[in-house]
CSV table of C-alpha atoms and ligand atoms in Angstrom, one decimal:
chain,number,residue,atom,x,y,z
A,1,MET,CA,70.9,98.2,116.6
A,2,ARG,CA,70.8,101.5,115.3
A,3,ASN,CA,72.8,101.2,112.4
A,4,GLN,CA,71.1,104.0,110.2
A,5,GLU,CA,71.1,107.9,110.2
A,6,ARG,CA,69.4,109.5,112.8
A,7,LEU,CA,66.6,111.8,111.6
A,8,GLU,CA,65.2,114.8,113.6
A,9,SER,CA,63.5,114.0,117.2
A,10,ALA,CA,60.0,114.3,117.4
A,11,ASP,CA,57.3,114.8,120.4
A,12,VAL,CA,55.1,112.3,119.0
A,13,VAL,CA,55.5,109.8,116.2
A,14,ILE,CA,52.2,108.2,114.7
A,15,VAL,CA,52.9,105.2,112.5
A,16,GLY,CA,50.1,104.9,109.8
A,17,GLY,CA,48.7,107.5,107.6
A,18,GLY,CA,45.2,106.0,107.5
A,19,VAL,CA,41.9,107.7,108.9
A,20,ILE,CA,42.9,106.9,112.3
A,21,GLY,CA,46.7,108.1,112.2
A,22,LEU,CA,45.0,111.1,110.4
A,23,THR,CA,42.5,112.1,112.9
A,24,ILE,CA,45.0,111.5,115.7
A,25,ALA,CA,47.7,113.8,114.1
A,26,ARG,CA,45.0,116.5,113.6
A,27,ALA,CA,43.5,116.2,117.3
A,28,LEU,CA,47.2,116.5,118.8
A,29,LEU,CA,48.1,119.3,116.5
A,30,MET,CA,45.2,121.1,117.7
A,31,ARG,CA,46.0,120.7,121.3
A,32,GLY,CA,49.4,122.2,120.6
A,33,ALA,CA,51.4,118.7,120.9
A,34,GLY,CA,54.6,119.9,119.4
A,35,ARG,CA,56.4,118.3,116.9
A,36,VAL,CA,54.0,115.7,115.5
A,37,PHE,CA,55.5,113.2,112.7
A,38,LEU,CA,53.5,111.2,110.6
A,39,VAL,CA,55.2,108.0,109.1
A,40,GLU,CA,53.4,106.2,106.4
A,41,ARG,CA,54.9,103.5,104.4
A,42,ALA,CA,53.0,104.4,101.1
A,43,HIS,CA,50.8,107.3,100.7
A,44,LEU,CA,47.7,108.5,102.9
A,45,GLY,CA,44.8,107.0,102.9
A,46,ALA,CA,46.3,104.3,100.9
A,47,GLU,CA,44.5,101.2,102.4
A,48,ALA,CA,41.4,100.2,104.3
A,49,SER,CA,40.3,103.9,105.0
A,50,ARG,CA,40.1,104.4,101.0
A,51,ALA,CA,38.4,101.1,100.4
A,52,ALA,CA,35.5,101.7,102.8
A,53,ALA,CA,31.9,102.7,102.1
A,54,GLY,CA,31.6,105.3,104.5
A,55,MET,CA,28.5,104.4,106.3
A,56,LEU,CA,28.3,105.9,109.9
A,57,ALA,CA,25.9,103.4,111.2
A,58,PRO,CA,26.2,102.5,114.6
A,59,GLN,CA,22.1,101.7,114.9
A,60,ALA,CA,21.3,99.9,112.0
A,61,GLU,CA,23.4,96.6,113.1
A,62,ALA,CA,23.4,96.7,116.8
A,63,ASP,CA,21.2,94.4,118.9
A,64,GLY,CA,22.1,96.2,122.3
A,65,ALA,CA,23.8,98.7,123.9
A,66,ASP,CA,27.2,98.0,125.1
A,67,ALA,CA,30.4,100.1,125.3
A,68,PHE,CA,31.1,99.8,121.9
A,69,PHE,CA,27.5,101.0,120.8
A,70,GLU,CA,28.0,103.8,123.1
A,71,LEU,CA,31.5,104.9,121.4
A,72,ALA,CA,30.2,104.6,118.0
A,73,SER,CA,27.1,106.4,118.6
A,74,ALA,CA,29.2,109.1,120.2
A,75,SER,CA,31.8,109.2,117.3
A,76,ARG,CA,28.8,109.6,114.6
A,77,ASP,CA,27.4,112.2,116.9
A,78,LEU,CA,30.4,114.5,116.3
A,79,TYR,CA,30.5,114.3,112.6
A,80,PRO,CA,28.4,117.1,111.9
A,81,ALA,CA,31.0,119.8,113.6
A,82,PHE,CA,34.0,117.9,112.4
A,83,ALA,CA,32.5,117.9,108.9
A,84,ASP,CA,31.9,121.7,109.2
A,85,ALA,CA,35.6,122.3,110.6
A,86,LEU,CA,37.1,120.5,108.1
A,87,ARG,CA,35.3,122.6,105.2
A,88,GLU,CA,36.2,125.9,107.0
A,89,GLU,CA,39.8,124.9,107.5
A,90,THR,CA,40.6,123.1,103.9
A,91,GLY,CA,37.6,123.8,101.6
A,92,THR,CA,37.0,120.4,101.2
A,93,ASP,CA,33.3,119.1,101.7
A,94,ILE,CA,33.4,115.6,103.1
A,95,GLU,CA,30.0,115.2,101.8
A,96,LEU,CA,28.1,114.2,105.2
A,97,GLU,CA,24.9,113.0,103.7
A,98,ARG,CA,22.1,112.8,106.4
A,99,THR,CA,19.3,111.3,104.5
A,100,GLY,CA,19.6,108.0,107.0
A,101,THR,CA,19.7,104.7,106.4
A,102,LEU,CA,17.1,101.9,105.5
A,103,TYR,CA,17.2,98.3,106.6
A,104,LEU,CA,15.0,95.9,104.9
A,105,ALA,CA,13.5,92.6,105.8
A,106,PHE,CA,13.0,90.0,103.0
A,107,THR,CA,12.2,86.9,105.0
A,108,ARG,CA,10.6,86.0,108.2
A,109,GLU,CA,14.0,85.6,110.1
A,110,ASP,CA,14.8,89.1,108.7
A,111,GLU,CA,11.5,90.5,110.0
A,112,ARG,CA,12.3,88.9,113.5
A,113,GLU,CA,15.4,90.4,113.5
A,114,ILE,CA,14.2,94.1,112.5
A,115,GLU,CA,11.4,93.8,114.8
A,116,HIS,CA,13.8,92.9,117.7
A,117,ARG,CA,16.1,95.9,116.9
A,118,TYR,CA,13.1,98.3,116.7
A,119,LEU,CA,11.7,97.2,120.2
A,120,TRP,CA,15.2,97.6,122.2
A,121,GLN,CA,16.1,100.9,120.3
A,122,ARG,CA,12.5,102.5,121.0
A,123,ARG,CA,12.9,101.3,124.8
A,124,ALA,CA,16.5,102.8,124.9
A,125,GLY,CA,14.5,106.2,123.4
A,126,LEU,CA,16.6,106.2,120.2
A,127,SER,CA,15.7,107.5,116.9
A,128,VAL,CA,14.3,104.6,114.6
A,129,GLU,CA,11.2,104.1,112.6
A,130,ARG,CA,9.4,101.4,111.6
A,131,LEU,CA,7.9,101.1,107.9
A,132,SER,CA,5.6,98.9,106.0
A,133,ALA,CA,6.8,97.7,102.6
A,134,ASP,CA,4.8,100.3,100.6
A,135,GLU,CA,6.0,103.1,102.9
A,136,ALA,CA,9.9,101.9,102.3
A,137,ARG,CA,9.3,102.1,98.6
A,138,GLU,CA,7.3,105.0,98.5
A,139,LEU,CA,10.7,106.4,100.2
A,140,GLU,CA,13.1,104.8,97.6
A,141,PRO,CA,11.1,103.3,94.8
A,142,CYS,CA,14.3,101.3,93.6
A,143,ILE,CA,13.5,98.8,96.8
A,144,SER,CA,12.4,95.4,95.7
A,145,PRO,CA,8.7,94.7,95.6
A,146,HIS,CA,9.5,91.4,97.5
A,147,VAL,CA,10.5,93.6,100.6
A,148,ARG,CA,8.3,92.8,103.9
A,149,GLY,CA,9.3,95.5,106.0
A,150,ALA,CA,11.7,98.2,107.0
A,151,LEU,CA,13.3,100.4,109.6
A,152,ARG,CA,14.6,103.8,108.8
A,153,PHE,CA,17.4,105.1,111.1
A,154,PRO,CA,17.4,108.8,110.8
A,155,MET,CA,20.7,109.5,112.5
A,156,ASP,CA,22.6,106.8,110.8
A,157,VAL,CA,24.1,108.6,107.9
A,158,GLN,CA,27.1,108.5,105.6
A,159,VAL,CA,30.7,110.3,104.2
A,160,GLU,CA,32.7,110.4,101.4
A,161,ASN,CA,35.6,108.7,103.0
A,162,ARG,CA,37.8,109.2,100.1
A,163,ARG,CA,37.0,113.3,100.6
A,164,LEU,CA,37.5,112.6,104.3
A,165,ILE,CA,41.0,111.7,103.7
A,166,ALA,CA,41.7,114.6,101.6
A,167,ALA,CA,40.5,117.1,104.2
A,168,LEU,CA,42.3,115.3,106.9
A,169,SER,CA,45.4,115.5,105.0
A,170,ALA,CA,45.0,119.3,104.3
A,171,SER,CA,43.9,120.0,107.6
A,172,ILE,CA,47.3,118.4,109.1
A,173,GLU,CA,49.5,119.5,106.6
A,174,LYS,CA,48.2,123.4,107.2
A,175,ARG,CA,48.8,122.9,111.1
A,176,GLY,CA,52.6,121.9,110.4
A,177,VAL,CA,52.5,118.0,110.9
A,178,ARG,CA,55.8,116.5,109.7
A,179,LEU,CA,55.1,113.7,106.9
A,180,LEU,CA,57.2,110.8,106.3
A,181,LEU,CA,55.8,109.2,103.4
A,182,GLU,CA,57.0,105.9,101.5
A,183,THR,CA,58.9,105.5,104.6
A,184,ASN,CA,58.3,101.9,106.3
A,185,VAL,CA,58.6,101.9,110.3
A,186,GLU,CA,60.6,98.8,110.8
A,187,SER,CA,60.0,98.6,114.7
A,188,LEU,CA,59.6,100.2,117.8
A,189,ALA,CA,62.5,101.2,119.8
A,190,VAL,CA,62.0,100.3,123.5
A,191,GLU,CA,64.5,101.0,126.3
A,192,ARG,CA,64.1,100.1,129.7
A,193,GLY,CA,60.3,99.9,129.8
A,194,ARG,CA,59.9,103.1,127.7
A,195,VAL,CA,59.7,104.0,124.1
A,196,ALA,CA,62.5,105.8,122.6
A,197,GLY,CA,61.4,106.0,119.0
A,198,VAL,CA,61.0,104.1,115.8
A,199,GLU,CA,63.4,102.6,113.3
A,200,THR,CA,62.5,103.5,109.9
A,201,SER,CA,63.5,102.9,106.5
A,202,ARG,CA,64.8,106.4,106.3
A,203,GLY,CA,66.7,105.8,109.7
A,204,PHE,CA,65.9,106.3,113.5
A,205,LEU,CA,63.5,108.7,114.7
A,206,SER,CA,63.5,109.4,118.4
A,207,ALA,CA,60.4,110.3,120.4
A,208,PRO,CA,59.1,109.9,123.8
A,209,VAL,CA,55.6,108.9,122.5
A,210,VAL,CA,54.6,106.7,119.6
A,211,VAL,CA,51.0,106.1,118.5
A,212,VAL,CA,50.7,103.0,116.4
A,213,ALA,CA,47.7,103.2,113.9
A,214,THR,CA,49.0,100.7,111.1
A,215,GLY,CA,45.5,98.9,110.8
A,216,ALA,CA,45.7,95.4,109.3
A,217,TRP,CA,49.4,95.5,109.5
A,218,THR,CA,49.6,96.1,113.3
A,219,SER,CA,51.1,92.5,113.9
A,220,PHE,CA,54.0,92.8,111.9
A,221,LEU,CA,55.3,96.1,114.0
A,222,THR,CA,57.6,94.4,116.4
A,223,SER,CA,59.6,96.1,119.2
A,224,THR,CA,63.4,96.0,119.9
A,225,ASP,CA,62.8,94.7,123.1
A,226,LYS,CA,61.7,91.2,122.4
A,227,ALA,CA,60.0,90.7,125.9
A,228,ILE,CA,57.3,92.9,124.3
A,229,PRO,CA,54.8,90.9,122.2
A,230,SER,CA,53.2,92.4,119.0
A,231,LEU,CA,49.4,92.9,119.4
A,232,SER,CA,47.6,90.5,117.1
A,233,ILE,CA,45.4,92.0,114.5
A,234,GLU,CA,44.3,90.2,111.4
A,235,PRO,CA,43.1,91.3,108.0
A,236,VAL,CA,39.5,90.8,107.1
A,237,ARG,CA,39.2,91.3,103.3
A,238,GLY,CA,36.1,93.4,102.1
A,239,GLN,CA,35.3,93.6,98.6
A,240,MET,CA,33.5,96.5,96.9
A,241,LEU,CA,31.6,97.2,93.7
A,242,CYS,CA,30.8,100.4,92.4
A,243,PHE,CA,27.8,101.0,89.7
A,244,GLU,CA,27.2,104.2,87.6
A,245,THR,CA,23.4,105.5,88.1
A,246,ASN,CA,21.0,107.2,86.1
A,247,PRO,CA,18.5,109.6,87.8
A,248,ALA,CA,15.4,107.1,87.1
A,249,LEU,CA,17.5,104.4,89.2
A,250,SER,CA,18.8,106.4,92.1
A,251,ALA,CA,18.6,106.2,95.9
A,252,ARG,CA,19.3,108.6,98.6
A,253,HIS,CA,19.5,106.6,101.5
A,254,VAL,CA,21.9,104.0,102.4
A,255,ILE,CA,20.1,100.8,102.2
A,256,TYR,CA,21.0,97.3,104.2
A,257,SER,CA,19.6,94.1,104.3
A,258,PRO,CA,21.3,91.4,106.6
A,259,ARG,CA,23.3,90.1,103.5
A,260,GLY,CA,24.6,93.5,102.1
A,261,TYR,CA,23.9,97.2,101.3
A,262,ILE,CA,24.0,99.8,99.0
A,263,VAL,CA,25.5,103.6,99.4
A,264,PRO,CA,24.3,105.9,96.7
A,265,ARG,CA,27.1,108.7,96.4
A,266,LEU,CA,26.0,112.4,95.3
A,267,ASP,CA,28.4,112.2,92.3
A,268,GLY,CA,25.7,109.5,90.9
A,269,ARG,CA,27.9,106.4,91.7
A,270,LEU,CA,26.7,103.8,94.0
A,271,LEU,CA,28.6,101.7,95.9
A,272,ALA,CA,27.4,97.8,96.8
A,273,GLY,CA,29.0,95.9,99.3
A,274,SER,CA,30.5,93.6,100.8
A,275,THR,CA,32.4,90.5,101.3
A,276,VAL,CA,33.8,89.4,105.2
A,277,GLU,CA,36.7,87.0,104.0
A,278,HIS,CA,39.8,85.5,105.8
A,279,ALA,CA,42.1,85.9,102.9
A,280,GLY,CA,45.7,86.9,104.4
A,281,PHE,CA,46.7,90.1,103.0
A,282,ASP,CA,45.4,89.4,99.3
A,283,LYS,CA,43.7,92.6,98.3
A,284,ARG,CA,42.3,90.9,95.1
A,285,VAL,CA,38.7,91.1,93.8
A,286,THR,CA,37.4,87.7,93.0
A,287,ALA,CA,34.6,86.2,90.6
A,288,GLY,CA,33.1,85.0,94.2
A,289,GLY,CA,32.9,88.2,95.5
A,290,VAL,CA,31.4,90.0,92.5
A,291,GLN,CA,28.8,87.4,92.1
A,292,ALA,CA,27.7,87.7,96.2
A,293,ILE,CA,28.1,91.1,96.3
A,294,THR,CA,25.9,91.6,93.0
A,295,SER,CA,23.3,89.1,94.1
A,296,HIS,CA,22.8,90.8,97.4
A,297,ALA,CA,22.5,94.3,95.7
A,298,LEU,CA,20.0,92.7,93.4
A,299,GLU,CA,18.0,91.4,96.1
A,300,ILE,CA,17.4,94.8,97.7
A,301,ALA,CA,16.9,96.6,94.4
A,302,PRO,CA,16.4,94.6,91.1
A,303,ALA,CA,16.8,97.4,89.0
A,304,LEU,CA,20.5,97.7,89.5
A,305,ALA,CA,20.7,94.8,87.1
A,306,CYS,CA,20.9,97.1,84.1
A,307,LEU,CA,23.5,99.7,85.8
A,308,PRO,CA,27.2,99.5,84.3
A,309,LEU,CA,29.9,98.1,86.9
A,310,VAL,CA,32.6,101.1,86.7
A,311,ASP,CA,35.0,99.7,89.4
A,312,SER,CA,35.7,97.5,92.0
A,313,TRP,CA,38.2,97.2,95.0
A,314,ALA,CA,39.0,95.4,98.0
A,315,GLY,CA,40.4,96.5,101.4
A,316,LEU,CA,41.7,95.0,104.7
A,317,ARG,CA,39.8,95.3,107.8
A,318,PRO,CA,41.9,95.4,110.9
A,319,ARG,CA,40.2,93.1,113.2
A,320,ALA,CA,41.3,92.1,116.9
A,321,GLN,CA,40.5,88.9,118.4
A,322,ASP,CA,37.3,90.3,120.1
A,323,ASP,CA,36.1,92.6,117.3
A,324,TRP,CA,36.6,95.5,119.3
A,325,PRO,CA,39.1,98.4,118.7
A,326,VAL,CA,42.2,98.6,120.7
A,327,LEU,CA,42.8,102.2,122.1
A,328,GLY,CA,45.0,103.7,124.4
A,329,ALA,CA,48.3,103.2,126.4
A,330,CYS,CA,50.0,99.9,126.4
A,331,SER,CA,50.9,99.8,130.2
A,332,GLU,CA,53.9,97.7,129.7
A,333,VAL,CA,55.5,100.3,127.8
A,334,GLU,CA,55.4,104.0,128.6
A,335,GLY,CA,54.8,106.1,125.8
A,336,LEU,CA,53.3,103.5,123.7
A,337,PHE,CA,49.7,103.9,122.6
A,338,TYR,CA,47.5,101.8,120.2
A,339,ALA,CA,44.6,103.0,117.9
A,340,THR,CA,43.9,100.2,115.6
A,341,GLY,CA,41.4,97.2,115.4
A,342,HIS,CA,38.5,99.4,114.4
A,343,TYR,CA,37.6,96.3,112.0
A,344,ARG,CA,34.3,97.5,110.1
A,345,ASN,CA,33.9,101.0,111.8
A,346,GLY,CA,37.1,102.8,111.6
A,347,ILE,CA,35.6,105.8,109.5
A,348,LEU,CA,32.8,106.0,112.1
A,349,LEU,CA,34.9,105.6,115.2
A,350,ALA,CA,37.6,108.2,113.7
A,351,PRO,CA,36.8,111.6,115.4
A,352,LEU,CA,36.3,110.1,118.7
A,353,THR,CA,39.4,107.9,118.7
A,354,GLY,CA,41.4,111.1,117.6
A,355,GLU,CA,40.0,113.1,120.5
A,356,LEU,CA,40.4,110.1,123.1
A,357,ILE,CA,44.0,109.3,122.1
A,358,ALA,CA,45.1,112.9,121.8
A,359,GLU,CA,43.5,113.5,125.2
A,360,GLN,CA,45.4,110.6,126.9
A,361,ILE,CA,48.6,111.5,125.4
A,362,THR,CA,48.5,115.2,126.2
A,363,THR,CA,46.9,115.1,129.8
A,364,ASN,CA,48.1,111.8,130.8
A,365,ILE,CA,44.5,110.5,132.2
A,366,THR,CA,42.7,107.9,130.5
A,367,PRO,CA,39.3,109.1,129.4
A,368,PRO,CA,36.6,106.9,130.7
A,369,GLN,CA,35.4,106.1,127.2
A,370,LEU,CA,38.7,104.5,126.6
A,371,GLN,CA,38.6,101.8,129.4
A,372,ALA,CA,36.7,99.2,127.9
A,373,PHE,CA,39.2,99.3,124.7
A,374,SER,CA,42.6,99.2,126.4
A,375,PRO,CA,45.5,97.0,124.8
A,376,ASP,CA,46.0,95.5,128.2
A,377,ARG,CA,42.9,93.6,127.7
A,378,PHE,CA,44.8,91.0,125.6
A,379,HIS,CA,47.5,90.6,128.2
A,380,LEU,CA,45.2,90.4,131.4
A,381,ALA,CA,43.1,87.8,129.4
A,382,THR,CA,46.1,85.4,129.5
A,383,VAL,CA,46.6,85.6,133.0
A,384,GLY,CA,43.1,84.8,133.8
A,385,HIS,CA,41.2,88.2,133.9
A,386,VAL,CA,38.5,88.5,131.8
A,387,ARG,CA,36.7,91.8,130.7
B,401,FAD,C1,35.2,97.4,102.3
B,401,FAD,C2,35.1,97.8,103.3
B,401,FAD,C3,34.1,98.8,103.5
B,401,FAD,C4,34.0,99.4,104.7
B,401,FAD,N1,33.1,100.1,105.1
B,401,FAD,C5,33.2,100.9,106.2
B,401,FAD,C6,32.0,101.7,106.6
B,401,FAD,O1,31.3,102.0,105.7
B,401,FAD,N2,32.1,102.5,107.8
B,401,FAD,C7,33.2,102.6,108.5
B,401,FAD,O2,33.2,103.2,109.5
B,401,FAD,N3,34.2,101.5,108.2
B,401,FAD,C8,34.2,100.7,107.1
B,401,FAD,N4,35.1,100.1,106.6
B,401,FAD,C9,36.3,99.7,107.9
B,401,FAD,C10,37.4,101.0,107.7
B,401,FAD,O3,37.8,101.2,106.5
B,401,FAD,C11,38.6,100.6,108.6
B,401,FAD,O4,38.3,100.3,109.6
B,401,FAD,C12,39.6,101.8,109.0
B,401,FAD,O5,39.8,102.6,107.2
B,401,FAD,C13,40.6,101.6,109.5
B,401,FAD,O6,41.5,102.6,109.5
B,401,FAD,P1,43.2,102.6,109.8
B,401,FAD,O7,43.8,104.1,109.7
B,401,FAD,O8,43.2,101.9,111.1
B,401,FAD,O9,43.8,101.8,108.9
B,401,FAD,P2,44.3,101.7,107.2
B,401,FAD,O10,43.6,102.8,106.5
B,401,FAD,O11,44.5,100.6,106.8
B,401,FAD,O12,45.6,102.5,107.4
B,401,FAD,C14,46.5,101.8,108.2
B,401,FAD,C15,48.1,102.5,107.1
B,401,FAD,O13,49.1,102.2,108.0
B,401,FAD,C16,50.3,102.0,107.2
B,401,FAD,N5,51.0,101.0,107.7
B,401,FAD,C17,50.8,100.1,108.1
B,401,FAD,N6,52.0,99.5,108.4
B,401,FAD,C18,53.1,100.5,108.6
B,401,FAD,C19,54.4,100.4,108.9
B,401,FAD,N7,55.1,99.2,109.5
B,401,FAD,N8,54.9,101.5,108.6
B,401,FAD,C20,54.4,102.7,108.2
B,401,FAD,N9,53.1,102.6,107.7
B,401,FAD,C21,52.4,101.4,108.0
B,401,FAD,C22,49.6,101.2,105.8
B,401,FAD,O14,50.3,101.8,104.7
B,401,FAD,C23,48.0,102.2,105.9
B,401,FAD,O15,48.1,103.4,105.3
B,401,FAD,C24,35.4,99.3,105.7
B,401,FAD,C25,36.4,98.7,105.3
B,401,FAD,C26,36.3,97.8,104.0
B,401,FAD,C27,37.4,97.0,103.8
């Protein structure tokens, strides 16, 4: 029941001000979508988008080409123009660092893994280089002498995700977004099979189109029509450590092993990650997390042992049942769109997610790249159809 104040009406309401909600807002405003409201219960970029490491690395961990790999690679390839446009619009440099990514092998099994990855990616015509242990250490002298070999992915790069949030926030404010911060969306209003708006902690906001970009909290968003089930997204905790480097101990590449990664930032910080934990909505850093991340980072670069640990944090990755993002129109409710479940790759997938969702909303046509990620795939699965 709507027992609260009625707010202005919107053309589109986006729920959630993480990187996904922000890129969708920007893409909609660029297409002239009218009154675009973004409702965020805390502040912009408060959650996973701030916690991330900012790696844009679809190739480094991929063992084959599928629809997800195509989506992720296409989004990565949008980044140079995206970064330039954001700098022009807002003056903020999102620090797109294009040195590349190294993936190291320390065991026989790691060597088999990187050999397989090298072969399929070469056959697919992708850009990947095989390095001996000496070549890897020549590129990055901090790498452990125990390394047995490495791959270099020159196209897998990184971005400073906190700057990205700042740039996107400035861009959408300039373009006239209506922001409702510190405002919780309590439910989706659905009437006769179509969206009517959202019930918020400040009142009812009416809109014919609602985009759900609520990350790990998506399952809490229920509808006033109880026949519409909420989407199942689980939180997966990732902890991060941050060290202060010195010139003798810095790296330029993002450096992975099968167990962890280190990410050098331009300001001299070095991030090390991460954990993959099912700990509910608990975002605390734990002793076990610090120990695991430290030991994996030291396997990559033992000299990090002398660096001061200056910060640590954890965030909740939004994961759908099949690990793939959930993107696009929900066929059960007209006007309802999802953009969630980006799990370990939301920063990477953000530019393309924004473009594709805005295209679907403004043209009413489903871009072919969205088909494999439709929210309908879960409903279809329950009645016997599989993707
Ligand atoms: C440790 C770690 C490392 C990572 N590293 C990388 C990486 O290197 N590269 C990469 O691509 N990805 C990485 N990720 C994943 C990436 O951070 C996420 O996929 C991405 O941030 C998801 O963005 P989002 O906008 O969907 O979610 P979020 O950033 O979590 O935003 C969701 C927003 O919705 C708001 N919200 C929720 N419910 C409501 C409601 N009812 N009403 C109003 N607002 C609501 C929340 O407050 C939040 O601000 C990492 C994640 C973690 C935790």
